[in-house]
Short mmCIF file of C-alpha atoms (C1' of nucleotides) in Angstrom, two decimals:
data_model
loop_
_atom_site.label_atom_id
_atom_site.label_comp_id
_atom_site.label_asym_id
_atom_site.label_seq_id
_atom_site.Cartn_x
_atom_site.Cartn_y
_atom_site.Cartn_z
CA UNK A 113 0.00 0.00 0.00
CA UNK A 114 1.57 3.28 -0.97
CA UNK A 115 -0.15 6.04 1.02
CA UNK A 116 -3.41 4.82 -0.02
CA UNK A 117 -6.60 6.63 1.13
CA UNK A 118 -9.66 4.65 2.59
CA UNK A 119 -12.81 5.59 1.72
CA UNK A 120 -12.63 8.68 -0.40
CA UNK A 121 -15.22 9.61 -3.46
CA UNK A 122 -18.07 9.96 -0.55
CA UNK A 123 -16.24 10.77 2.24
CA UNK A 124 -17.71 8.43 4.97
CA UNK A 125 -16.11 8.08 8.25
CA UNK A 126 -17.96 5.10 8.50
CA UNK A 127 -14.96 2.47 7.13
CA UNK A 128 -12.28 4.66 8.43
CA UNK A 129 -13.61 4.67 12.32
CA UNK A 130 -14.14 0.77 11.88
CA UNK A 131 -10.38 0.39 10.61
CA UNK A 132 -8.82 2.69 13.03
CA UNK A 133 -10.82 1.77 16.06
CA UNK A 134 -9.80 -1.81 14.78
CA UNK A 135 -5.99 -1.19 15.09
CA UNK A 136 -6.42 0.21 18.37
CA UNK A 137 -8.39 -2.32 20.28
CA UNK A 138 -5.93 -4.96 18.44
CA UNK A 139 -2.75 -2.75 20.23
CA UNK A 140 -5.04 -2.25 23.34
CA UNK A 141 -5.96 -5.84 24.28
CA UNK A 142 -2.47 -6.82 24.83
CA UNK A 143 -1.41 -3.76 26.54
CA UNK A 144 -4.92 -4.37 28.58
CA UNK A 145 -4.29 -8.00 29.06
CA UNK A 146 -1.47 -7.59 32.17
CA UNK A 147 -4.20 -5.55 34.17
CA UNK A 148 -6.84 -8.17 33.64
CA UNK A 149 -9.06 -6.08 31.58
CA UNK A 150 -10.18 -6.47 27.70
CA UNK A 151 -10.99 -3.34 25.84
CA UNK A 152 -14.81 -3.83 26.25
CA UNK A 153 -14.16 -3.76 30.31
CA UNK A 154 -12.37 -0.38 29.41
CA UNK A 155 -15.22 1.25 28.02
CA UNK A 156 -17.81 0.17 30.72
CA UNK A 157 -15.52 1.40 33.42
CA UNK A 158 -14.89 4.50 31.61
CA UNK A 159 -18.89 4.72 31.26
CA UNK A 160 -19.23 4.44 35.16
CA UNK A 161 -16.55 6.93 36.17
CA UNK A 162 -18.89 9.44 34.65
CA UNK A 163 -22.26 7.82 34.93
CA UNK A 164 -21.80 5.78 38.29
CA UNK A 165 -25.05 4.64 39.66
CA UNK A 166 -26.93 4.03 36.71
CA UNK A 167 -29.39 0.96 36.53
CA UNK A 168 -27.76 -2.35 34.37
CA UNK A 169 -30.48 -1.24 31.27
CA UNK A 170 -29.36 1.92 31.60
CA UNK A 171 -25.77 0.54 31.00
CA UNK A 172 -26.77 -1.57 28.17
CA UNK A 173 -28.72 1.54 26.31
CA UNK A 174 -25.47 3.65 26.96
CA UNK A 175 -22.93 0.77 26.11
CA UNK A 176 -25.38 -0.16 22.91
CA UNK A 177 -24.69 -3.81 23.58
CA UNK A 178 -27.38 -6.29 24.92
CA UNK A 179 -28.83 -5.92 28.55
CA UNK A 180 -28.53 -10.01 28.55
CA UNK A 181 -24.57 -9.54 27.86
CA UNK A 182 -23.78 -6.76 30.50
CA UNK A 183 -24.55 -9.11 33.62
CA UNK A 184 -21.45 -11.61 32.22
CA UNK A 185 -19.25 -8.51 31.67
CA UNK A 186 -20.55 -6.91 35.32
CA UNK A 187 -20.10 -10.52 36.33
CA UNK A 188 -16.19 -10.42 35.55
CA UNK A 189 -16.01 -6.72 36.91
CA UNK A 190 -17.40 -7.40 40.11
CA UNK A 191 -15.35 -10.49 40.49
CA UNK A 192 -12.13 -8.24 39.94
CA UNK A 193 -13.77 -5.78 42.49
CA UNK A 194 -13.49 -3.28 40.16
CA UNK A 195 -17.29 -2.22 40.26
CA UNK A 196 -20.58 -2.57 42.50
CA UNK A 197 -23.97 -3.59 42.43
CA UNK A 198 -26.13 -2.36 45.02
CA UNK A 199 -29.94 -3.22 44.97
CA UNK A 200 -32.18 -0.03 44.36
CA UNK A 201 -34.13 1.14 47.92
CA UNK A 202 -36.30 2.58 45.30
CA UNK A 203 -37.21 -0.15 42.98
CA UNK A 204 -35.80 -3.19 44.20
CA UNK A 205 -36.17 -5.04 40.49
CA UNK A 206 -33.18 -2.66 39.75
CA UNK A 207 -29.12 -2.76 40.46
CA UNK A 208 -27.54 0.38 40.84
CA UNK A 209 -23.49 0.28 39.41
CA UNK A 210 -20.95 1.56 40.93
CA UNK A 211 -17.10 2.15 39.84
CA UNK A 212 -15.05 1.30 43.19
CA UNK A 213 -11.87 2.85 43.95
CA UNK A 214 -10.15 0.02 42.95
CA UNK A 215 -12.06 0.33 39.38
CA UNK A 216 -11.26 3.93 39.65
CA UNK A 217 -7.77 3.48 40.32
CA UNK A 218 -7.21 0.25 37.41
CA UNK A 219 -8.99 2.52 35.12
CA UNK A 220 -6.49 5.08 35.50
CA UNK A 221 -3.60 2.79 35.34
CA UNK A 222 -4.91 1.01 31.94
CA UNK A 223 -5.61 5.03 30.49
CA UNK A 224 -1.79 5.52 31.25
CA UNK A 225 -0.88 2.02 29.86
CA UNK A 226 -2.66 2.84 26.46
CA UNK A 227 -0.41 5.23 25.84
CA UNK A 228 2.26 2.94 23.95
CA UNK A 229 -0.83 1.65 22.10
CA UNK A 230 -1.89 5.43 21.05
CA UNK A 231 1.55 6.02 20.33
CA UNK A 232 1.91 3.46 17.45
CA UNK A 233 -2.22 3.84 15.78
CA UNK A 234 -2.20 7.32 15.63
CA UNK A 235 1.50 7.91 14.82
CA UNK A 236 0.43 9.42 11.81
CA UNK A 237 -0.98 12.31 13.79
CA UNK A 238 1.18 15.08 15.76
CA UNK A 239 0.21 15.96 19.20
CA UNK A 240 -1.88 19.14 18.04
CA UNK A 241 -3.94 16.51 15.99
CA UNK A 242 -4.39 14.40 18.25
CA UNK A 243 -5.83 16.76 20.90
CA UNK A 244 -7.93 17.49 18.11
CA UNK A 245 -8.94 13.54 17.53
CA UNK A 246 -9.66 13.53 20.75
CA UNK A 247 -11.58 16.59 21.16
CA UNK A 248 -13.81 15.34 18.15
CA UNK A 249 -14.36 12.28 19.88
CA UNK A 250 -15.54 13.40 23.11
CA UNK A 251 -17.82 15.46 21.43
CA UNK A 252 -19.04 12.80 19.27
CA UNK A 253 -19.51 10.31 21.86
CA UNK A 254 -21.08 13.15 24.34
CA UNK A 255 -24.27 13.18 21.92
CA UNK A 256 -27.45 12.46 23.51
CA UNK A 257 -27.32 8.39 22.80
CA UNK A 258 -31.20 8.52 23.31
CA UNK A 259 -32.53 9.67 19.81
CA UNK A 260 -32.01 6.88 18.36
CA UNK A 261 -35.87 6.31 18.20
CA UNK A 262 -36.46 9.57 16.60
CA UNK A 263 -33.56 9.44 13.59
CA UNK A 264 -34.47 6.03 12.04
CA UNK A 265 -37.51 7.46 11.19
CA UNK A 266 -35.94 10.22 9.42
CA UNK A 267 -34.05 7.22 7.66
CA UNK A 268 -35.81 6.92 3.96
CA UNK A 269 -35.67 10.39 3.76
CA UNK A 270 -32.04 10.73 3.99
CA UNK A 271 -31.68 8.04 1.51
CA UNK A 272 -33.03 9.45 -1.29
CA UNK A 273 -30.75 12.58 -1.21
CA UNK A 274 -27.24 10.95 -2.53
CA UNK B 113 -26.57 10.29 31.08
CA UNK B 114 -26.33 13.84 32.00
CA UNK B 115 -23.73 15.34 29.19
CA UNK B 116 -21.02 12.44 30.06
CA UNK B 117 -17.78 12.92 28.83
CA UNK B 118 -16.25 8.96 28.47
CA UNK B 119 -13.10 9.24 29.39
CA UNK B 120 -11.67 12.66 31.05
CA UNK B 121 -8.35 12.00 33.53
CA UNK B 122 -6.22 10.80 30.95
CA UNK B 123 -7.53 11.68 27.46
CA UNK B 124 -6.92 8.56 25.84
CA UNK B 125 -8.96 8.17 22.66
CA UNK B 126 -9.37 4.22 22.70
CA UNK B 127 -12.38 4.31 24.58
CA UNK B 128 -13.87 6.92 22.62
CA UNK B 129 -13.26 4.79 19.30
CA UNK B 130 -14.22 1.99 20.47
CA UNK B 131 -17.74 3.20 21.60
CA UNK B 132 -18.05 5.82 18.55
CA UNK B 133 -17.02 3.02 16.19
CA UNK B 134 -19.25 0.33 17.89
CA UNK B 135 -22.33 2.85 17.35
CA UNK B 136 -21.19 3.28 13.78
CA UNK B 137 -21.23 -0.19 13.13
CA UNK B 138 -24.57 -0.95 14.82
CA UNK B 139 -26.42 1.84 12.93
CA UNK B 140 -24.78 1.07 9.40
CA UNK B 141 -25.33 -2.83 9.49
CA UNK B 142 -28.91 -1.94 9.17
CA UNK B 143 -28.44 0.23 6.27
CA UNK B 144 -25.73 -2.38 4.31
CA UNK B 145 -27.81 -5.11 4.96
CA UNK B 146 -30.41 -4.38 1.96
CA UNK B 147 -27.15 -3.92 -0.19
CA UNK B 148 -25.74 -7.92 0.68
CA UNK B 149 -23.32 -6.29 3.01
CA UNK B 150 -21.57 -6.27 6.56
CA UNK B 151 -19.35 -3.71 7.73
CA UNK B 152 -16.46 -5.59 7.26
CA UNK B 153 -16.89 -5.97 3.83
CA UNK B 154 -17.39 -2.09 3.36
CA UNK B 155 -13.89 -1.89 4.88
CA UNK B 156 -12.52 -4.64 2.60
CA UNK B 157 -13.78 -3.45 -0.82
CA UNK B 158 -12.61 0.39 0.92
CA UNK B 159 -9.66 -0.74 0.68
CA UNK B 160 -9.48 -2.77 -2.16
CA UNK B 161 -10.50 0.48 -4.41
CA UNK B 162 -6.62 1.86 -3.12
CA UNK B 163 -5.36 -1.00 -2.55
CA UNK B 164 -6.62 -2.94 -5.77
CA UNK B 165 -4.27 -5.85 -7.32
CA UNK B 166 -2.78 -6.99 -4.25
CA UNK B 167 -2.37 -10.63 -2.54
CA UNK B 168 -4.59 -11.88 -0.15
CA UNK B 169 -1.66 -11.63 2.58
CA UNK B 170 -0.78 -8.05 1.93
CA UNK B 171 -5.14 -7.68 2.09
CA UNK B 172 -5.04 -9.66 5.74
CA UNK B 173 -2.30 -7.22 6.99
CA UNK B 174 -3.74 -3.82 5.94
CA UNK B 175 -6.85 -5.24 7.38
CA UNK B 176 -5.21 -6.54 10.41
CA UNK B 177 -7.53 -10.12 10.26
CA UNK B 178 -6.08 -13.05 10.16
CA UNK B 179 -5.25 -14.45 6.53
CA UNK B 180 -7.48 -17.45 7.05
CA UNK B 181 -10.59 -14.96 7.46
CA UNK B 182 -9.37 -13.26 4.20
CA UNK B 183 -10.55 -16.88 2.33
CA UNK B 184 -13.81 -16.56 3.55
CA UNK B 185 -14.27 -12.85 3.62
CA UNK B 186 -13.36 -12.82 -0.28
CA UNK B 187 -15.33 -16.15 -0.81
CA UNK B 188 -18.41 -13.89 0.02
CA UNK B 189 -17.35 -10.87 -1.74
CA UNK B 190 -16.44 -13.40 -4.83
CA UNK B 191 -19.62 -15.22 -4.91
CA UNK B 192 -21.82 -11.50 -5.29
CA UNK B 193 -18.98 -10.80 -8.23
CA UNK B 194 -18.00 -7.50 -6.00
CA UNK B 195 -14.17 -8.51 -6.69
CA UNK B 196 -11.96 -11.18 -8.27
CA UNK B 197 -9.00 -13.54 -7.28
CA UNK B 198 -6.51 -13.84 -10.15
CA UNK B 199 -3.93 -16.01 -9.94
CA UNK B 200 -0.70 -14.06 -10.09
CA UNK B 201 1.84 -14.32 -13.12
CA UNK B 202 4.91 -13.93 -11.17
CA UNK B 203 4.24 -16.37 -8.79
CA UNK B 204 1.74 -19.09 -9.40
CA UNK B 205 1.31 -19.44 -5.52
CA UNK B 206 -0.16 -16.08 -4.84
CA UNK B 207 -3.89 -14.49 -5.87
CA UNK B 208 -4.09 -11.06 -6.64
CA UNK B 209 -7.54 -9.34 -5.64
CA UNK B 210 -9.34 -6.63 -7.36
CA UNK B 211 -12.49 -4.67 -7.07
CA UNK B 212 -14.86 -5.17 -10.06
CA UNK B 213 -16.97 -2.67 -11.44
CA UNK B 214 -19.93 -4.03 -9.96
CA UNK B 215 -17.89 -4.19 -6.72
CA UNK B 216 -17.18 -0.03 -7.46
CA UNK B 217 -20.62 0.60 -7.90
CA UNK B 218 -21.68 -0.81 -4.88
CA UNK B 219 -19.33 0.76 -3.01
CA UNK B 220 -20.02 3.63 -4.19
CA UNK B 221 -23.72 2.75 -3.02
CA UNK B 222 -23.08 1.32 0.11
CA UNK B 223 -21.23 5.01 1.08
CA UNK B 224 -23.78 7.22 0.03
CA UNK B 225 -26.72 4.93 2.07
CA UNK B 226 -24.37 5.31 5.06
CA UNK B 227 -25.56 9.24 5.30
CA UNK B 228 -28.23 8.18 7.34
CA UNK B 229 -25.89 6.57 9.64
CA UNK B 230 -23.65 9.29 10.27
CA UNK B 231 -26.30 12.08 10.65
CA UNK B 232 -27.18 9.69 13.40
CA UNK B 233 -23.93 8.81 15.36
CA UNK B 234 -22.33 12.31 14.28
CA UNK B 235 -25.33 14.09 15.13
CA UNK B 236 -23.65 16.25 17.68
CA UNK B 237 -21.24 17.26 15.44
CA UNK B 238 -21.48 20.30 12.99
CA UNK B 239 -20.94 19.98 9.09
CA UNK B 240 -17.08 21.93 9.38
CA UNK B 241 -16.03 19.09 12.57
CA UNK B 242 -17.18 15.99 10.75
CA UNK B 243 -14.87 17.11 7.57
CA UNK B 244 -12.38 18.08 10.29
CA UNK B 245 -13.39 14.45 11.97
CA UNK B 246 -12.74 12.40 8.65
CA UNK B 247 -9.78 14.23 7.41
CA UNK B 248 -8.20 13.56 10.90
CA UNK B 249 -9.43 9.87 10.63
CA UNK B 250 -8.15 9.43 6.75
CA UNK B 251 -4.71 10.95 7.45
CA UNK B 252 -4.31 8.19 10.63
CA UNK B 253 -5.54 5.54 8.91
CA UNK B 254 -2.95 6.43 5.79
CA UNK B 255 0.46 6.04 8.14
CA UNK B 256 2.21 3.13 7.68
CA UNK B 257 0.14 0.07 8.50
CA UNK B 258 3.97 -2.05 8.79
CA UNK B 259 5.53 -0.46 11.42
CA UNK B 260 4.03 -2.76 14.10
CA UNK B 261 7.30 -4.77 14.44
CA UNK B 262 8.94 -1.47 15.08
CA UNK B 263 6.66 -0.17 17.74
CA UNK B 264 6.29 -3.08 20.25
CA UNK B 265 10.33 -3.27 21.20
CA UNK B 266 9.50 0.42 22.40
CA UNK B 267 6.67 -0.82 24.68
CA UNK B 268 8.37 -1.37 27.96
CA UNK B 269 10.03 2.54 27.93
CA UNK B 270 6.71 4.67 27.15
CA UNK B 271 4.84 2.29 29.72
CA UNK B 272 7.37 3.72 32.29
CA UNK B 273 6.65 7.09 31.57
CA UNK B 274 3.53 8.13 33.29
"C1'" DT C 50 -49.49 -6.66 32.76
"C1'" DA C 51 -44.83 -4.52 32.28
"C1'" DT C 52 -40.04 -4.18 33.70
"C1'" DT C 53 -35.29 -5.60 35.77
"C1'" DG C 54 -32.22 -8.90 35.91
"C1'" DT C 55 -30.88 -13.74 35.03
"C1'" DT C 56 -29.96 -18.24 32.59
"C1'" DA C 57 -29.63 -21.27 28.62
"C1'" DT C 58 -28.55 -21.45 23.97
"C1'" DA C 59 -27.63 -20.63 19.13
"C1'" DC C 60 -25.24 -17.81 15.86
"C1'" DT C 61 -21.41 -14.90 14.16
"C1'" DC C 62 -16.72 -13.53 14.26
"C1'" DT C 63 -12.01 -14.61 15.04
"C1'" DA C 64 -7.78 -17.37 15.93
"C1'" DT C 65 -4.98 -21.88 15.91
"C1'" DA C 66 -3.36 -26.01 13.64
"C1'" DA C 67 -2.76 -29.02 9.87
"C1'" DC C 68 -2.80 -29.52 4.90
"C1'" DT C 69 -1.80 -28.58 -0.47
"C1'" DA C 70 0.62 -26.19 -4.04
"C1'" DT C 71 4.11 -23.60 -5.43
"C1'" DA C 72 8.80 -21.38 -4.76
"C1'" DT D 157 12.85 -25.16 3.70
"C1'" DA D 158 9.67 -21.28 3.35
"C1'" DT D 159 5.50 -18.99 1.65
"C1'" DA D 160 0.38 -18.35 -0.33
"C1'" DG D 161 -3.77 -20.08 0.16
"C1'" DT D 162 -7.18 -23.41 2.04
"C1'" DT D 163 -9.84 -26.28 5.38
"C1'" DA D 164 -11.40 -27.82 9.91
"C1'" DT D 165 -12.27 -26.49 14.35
"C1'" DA D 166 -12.28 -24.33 18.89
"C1'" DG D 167 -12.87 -20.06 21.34
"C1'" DA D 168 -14.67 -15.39 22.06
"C1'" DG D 169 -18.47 -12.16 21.43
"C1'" DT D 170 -23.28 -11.31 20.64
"C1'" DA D 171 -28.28 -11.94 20.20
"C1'" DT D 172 -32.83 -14.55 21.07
"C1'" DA D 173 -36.05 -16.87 24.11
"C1'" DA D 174 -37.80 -18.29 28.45
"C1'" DC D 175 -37.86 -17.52 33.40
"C1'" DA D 176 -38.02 -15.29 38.44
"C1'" DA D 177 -38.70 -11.30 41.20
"C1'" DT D 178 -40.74 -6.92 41.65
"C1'" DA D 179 -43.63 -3.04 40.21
#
DNA sequence: TATTGTTATACTCTATAACTATA
DNA sequence: TATAGTTATAGAGTATAACAATA
């Protein structure tokens, strides 16, 4: 491959956020692996350190991966004592999750670990560009993840126009 | 969710890809699906239309699968006549891959059904960041896939550093 | 009756090992 | 002997269906 440029007569992120979000779990899981944690742990704890307390469904909607799935990966975090369930006083169906401190504290060491893995998928980038990756990102990601429901409707619409 | 921003201490971006790209995925398997596609095979013709001509190793390590899932990833994408397996000239072992026309065309498609997609997952994102977003994503994705072997004996000294 | 969480299970994706053919 | 591609197969990851406890 000489330079080559994914994805570019329509300009979708789509393929290029699949690819590069591919090399980096790939670098991250072994850079994860010595802590115990696989790159879908990272994510959940990262969700908890700013949403702790939030309800398992809750999790799932906010994680987008099956409510059936997160009690196997809350399973293995719990068993590492890395995060909490406590049985809502106000609905007792529900389980409140919690990040511990010693979630808190892994989290922080595997963000610090990453940083060999960041190093070599986004060496492309200089530091200025990558603040600005990550900037994007946050942003991105910050998005209210509950209008879902209202934009597929809008789907056939958008369709049409390209 | 009030405004959560995934991942603050150490502004790592793996988390954030990871959870942008999983949303990404989820919304545009829906919209591939009527066009015979998974996202995985968006990224392979995506970079077949650069990449076109080369063997299925080289394909396996710009994609970063492993070569065995090449056989069955171009089985599929060889059976819909989206690309073709030539055996090469030079060296009667290897196949050469290319993109067809029909494989073009329905990349071509596949991109411009994927609107719908990003409005959704890039929703909090104006027009000017998401060009920002994908030029920052298409010059990452464009370094040097082959300096893995590189990289990794430099592990153990950035790991020390913070 | 609806919802939260759980279990059991099937399906997809991915990785490992052994094989064929070319070099 | 080494490399390109293939097959068979086991292991993760994920989704579907049925169930128990609570609302």
């Amino acid at each position: 491959m000489s330079a080559p440029s994914v994805g570019q007569s329509e300009r979708r992120s789509g393929a290029l956020l699949e690819y590069l979000a591919r090399r980096m779990r790939l670098r991250s899981e072994s850079v994860l692996a010595p802590l115990g944690l696989r790159p879908r742990h990272l994510v959940a704890l990262t969700v908890l350190r700013d949403a702790g307390g939030i309800s398992q469904q809750a999790l799932a909607s906010t994680l987008q991966i099956d409510s059936t799935n997160v009690v196997g990966l809350l399973n293995d975090l719990e068993a590492a004592h890395l995060v909490e369930r406590r049985r809502s006083p106000e609905d007792r169906r529900r389980h409140d999750v919690f990040l511990t401190e010693t979630g808190a504290s892994r989290l922080g060491e595997a963000e610090c670990a990453l940083a060999s893995a960041e190093e070599e998928v986004l060496g492309a980038l200089d530091p200025a560009e990558r603040d600005q990756l990550y900037e994007l990102l946050r942003r991105a990601t910050s998005g209210a993840p509950a209008n879902c429901a209202a934009a597929v409707t809008d789907e056939a619409e958008l369709d049409a126009s390209c």
